[in-house]
Amino acid sequence: MANSEFILEMLQITKRFPGVLALDKANLALRPGEVHCLLGENGAGKSTMMKILAGAQPMDSGEIFIDGEPVVITSPHHAQQLGISMIYQEFNLSPYLSVAENIFLGREPRIGRSPFIDWKRMYRDSEEILKRIRVDLDVRRPVNELSVAQQQMVEIAKALSVQAKIIVMDEPSATLTDHELVALFDLIRTLRASGIGLIYISHRLEEVFEIGDQVTVMRDGQHVATKPASSMTRESIIRMMVGRELTEEYPKEFFKLGEERLRVEGLSREGAFKDVSFSLRTGEIVALTGLVGAGRTEVARAIFGADRKTAGQVYLDGKPAEIRSPQDAIKNGLGLLTEDRKNQGLVLGMTVRENTTLSNLSALVKGLFINRKFERSVAEKYVHELQIKTPSIEQVVQNLSGGNQQKVVLAKWLFTQSRVLIFDEPTRGIDVGAKAEIFKLMNALVSRGVAILMISSELPEVLGMCDRVLVMHEGRLAGQLMRNEASQEKIMHLATGMSSAA
Amino acid sequence: MAEARTQAFKRALIAYGPLLAALILEIAVFELLGRRQDNPGFASIPNLIRVLGQSAEFGVMAVGMTFVIITGGIDLSIGSLMACGGVVCAMLVKRSGGDAVALYIVAGWAAALVLGALSGSISGLLITRFDIPPFIATLALMSSLRGVGNLITDGKPISPLPDAYQWLGRQQIVPHIPVSVAVFLIVLAGGMLLLNHTQFGRHVRAIGGNEESARLSGVNIARVKWRVYILCSMLTIIAGLILSSRLGAGSPKVGMGDELGVIAAVVVGGTSLSGGRGSIGGTFVGLLVVSMLNSGLTWIGVETFGQQVTLGLVILAAVLLDKLKSW
């Protein structure tokens, strides 16, 4: 079995959780010097597979071979010894320690056999590793001063310092700007050239074609197919992931434009954005796009009263609205679906029922107390209407999938009778099938007279779903494009500041 | 609906089952070990009510503390505040000189409650407006309030006081049931309703679960927290009044370290120190486990030092049990 062409083989891996067969005889084989994309909808078993590889979870049955040798991975530490490194979405860095200290955390070089750290060697070795991956960073800087992308580089350096042969990257691109993504891909190519095997997990299919050599698709805990990326198309991948033909990725519908619902004039927040003006009418979905860091989310938060604005005025239905806090915004019929659902949208430890009614509890209060019966009926109604997949309204939202969590957030804003909804990256971390469902719900909302502002970095969905596109560049509105004149190139032109207003 | 109810029952069973079992076990063990010729046993109703009476002050404070801890906060000032409450009331009653005592007592209660509201407002202000961590804000208050109590009394207890002063702590309304126990049970029921069935209670849990999500959902964080600290302080004053009445004196020295005992009861009752998760029912059972333990150990002749060791072990056991559950 030794001298296999594969650096890693996972064969017939089965894992059962109470009530769910998470992995059902799944396979994965990785060659050295290969970028292997692992794809599948949420719940397809990708993360369970990777947790088993990382030694974070035991498997029920199956075999794992590394360099053709059978291994039993007993712990994360053991996985590391076997040359397996994981780079998670949430980094495992210690924020106040320096780059070098993080790279060598737990394996600090010492002066001889003394307990003292050999700082000189640690800095030198760190610099060497960073040089190897062509990253220019001061190894003495604490990592909390670094950008997300730089922190990711530190994670990768850390993986290399333990002589990793197999590196797993879980959605590494989710929080990166386009520039940073280019740098990451360069780095991945460098690693590939040095013979390391990379497993790359992402929801963005474009990246698969740009960086992937092999693609493995999983569905319902099973291995569906492994093929060279070059032999696949976007459509064929989606079909394999979803297991059926996805009729329309962007089910855009058009409605008659009505009254102006929201207008923003000269909105500014020092240090974040300046002089932003636009309006939103009923019957339309307007996109607010731009590069990460252009100030889109900040504009949304200022409109919603979550952050203070330093200048400007917000009008609702033509009348000036004083919005100083989220409470004011909600009273005025605004709703914000944040980008970060888990930390800003939901109270994860609360139930579907409690999250649904949180913003509008006063509507349920009779006398002193919350009318539980009424509350349950409200929650049931939205679970049914939005087709939230949950065993019951008493389910803790932590246990729901990303798409269903997003629907619970939406239910919350529907229950407050919001008439303007701001969706910030509505499909982030949501799989292809659920995306189309969210878009359909947006259509239904617009048909009922809700105006939607959609912040998104995903240009295909911006072009697919929106009637108008606002583009921001470095804190200012760089221009506006109507649906029929918008294209990826034009948007990127505005977003990178290469041309002024269109 | 019926299904929702079964589910709720199941959850309650998982939440309280082990603790209730521990409580029953405790009572049974003390009953068996403490058998004596002359007496009704440890498990007899009068004895259990006696233990309940002894834990009334702790219980009243624990209800307030549960709210604070569920928001993710902590209140270390309650031991000192409790003493101040008793002192303020006792000083006023002492001035009556024996005339219109009832009126003075009621005035004393009112004055003490005002002090509680004030103290809670200060904690709330420091925590919400100045963004000082609750631990630090209430630690400072704990020290200052202890000082204030000692300063206004010159460090000596206020006594003697008219007999009527002991109504709250010792009078029995129904045979065997003292006023203090009735107050405790009312506070307990009120706390449950407040936490589980009002908007305020829901907001408290939402804040503890995820403050930013709650804020963006339109919950007025500052107002809710403010009210939580005021609630806790007012309940602390009620506890202080009960204690001072039971002792028949207003002493600036009482309640030292009680904040930790109260926190222990809340934690044993399954409320999470990181916020969001907890219940008044749990706190009640937690309190009973702790006070039955102390009282039972005395019953079978284990003295204070042994009790301290055992309490420590019980706290650890309770928290470990909780960890196992969430595993």
Coordinates of C-alpha atoms in Angstrom, one line a residue, chain A residues 301 304 306-307 326-327 330 338 342-347 350 353-354 357-359 361-362 365 368-370 372 375-376 392 394 412-413, chain B residues 1 3-5 7 11 193-194 196-203 205-210 212-221 223:
Chain A
R301 CA -25.6 50.8 10.3
F304 CA -30.4 52.0 11.1
A306 CA -26.7 51.4 15.1
D307 CA -23.8 53.8 14.7
P326 CA -32.2 50.8 16.4
Q327 CA -35.4 51.4 18.4
I330 CA -37.7 50.0 14.0
T338 CA -26.8 42.0 9.4
K342 CA -24.7 34.7 14.5
N343 CA -23.2 37.6 16.4
Q344 CA -25.5 40.5 15.3
G345 CA -28.7 39.0 14.0
L346 CA -29.8 36.2 16.4
V347 CA -29.6 35.3 20.0
M350 CA -32.9 31.4 22.2
R353 CA -40.2 31.6 18.7
E354 CA -38.2 34.0 20.9
T357 CA -40.7 38.1 18.3
L358 CA -37.8 39.8 19.9
S359 CA -38.1 43.1 18.0
L361 CA -42.6 42.0 21.9
S362 CA -44.8 44.9 22.8
V365 CA -48.1 42.1 25.6
L368 CA -48.3 43.0 32.1
F369 CA -47.5 39.7 30.4
I370 CA -46.6 38.3 27.1
R372 CA -47.7 33.0 25.0
E375 CA -46.7 34.4 20.5
R376 CA -46.7 30.8 19.5
S392 CA -40.5 23.0 16.2
E394 CA -39.1 25.7 20.4
K412 CA -38.2 38.9 13.0
W413 CA -38.3 41.9 10.6
Chain B
M1 CA -49.8 22.9 21.9
E3 CA -46.6 18.8 22.2
A4 CA -45.1 22.2 23.2
R5 CA -46.1 21.5 26.8
Q7 CA -41.4 19.5 25.4
R11 CA -36.7 20.5 29.2
L193 CA -43.4 35.9 36.2
L194 CA -41.1 38.8 35.5
N196 CA -40.6 34.3 31.9
H197 CA -43.7 36.2 31.1
T198 CA -42.8 39.8 30.6
Q199 CA -41.1 41.8 27.9
F200 CA -38.5 42.9 30.5
G201 CA -37.6 39.3 31.3
R202 CA -37.3 38.4 27.7
H203 CA -35.1 41.4 27.1
R205 CA -32.3 37.0 28.5
A206 CA -31.7 38.3 25.1
I207 CA -29.1 40.7 26.3
G208 CA -27.3 38.0 28.2
G209 CA -27.5 35.7 25.1
N210 CA -26.1 38.2 22.7
E212 CA -25.3 43.2 20.0
S213 CA -28.1 41.1 18.4
A214 CA -30.5 42.4 21.1
R215 CA -29.4 46.0 20.5
L216 CA -29.9 45.7 16.8
S217 CA -33.3 44.1 17.5
G218 CA -34.3 47.3 19.2
V219 CA -33.8 46.3 22.8
N220 CA -32.8 49.3 24.9
I221 CA -29.8 47.8 26.5
R223 CA -32.5 50.9 30.2

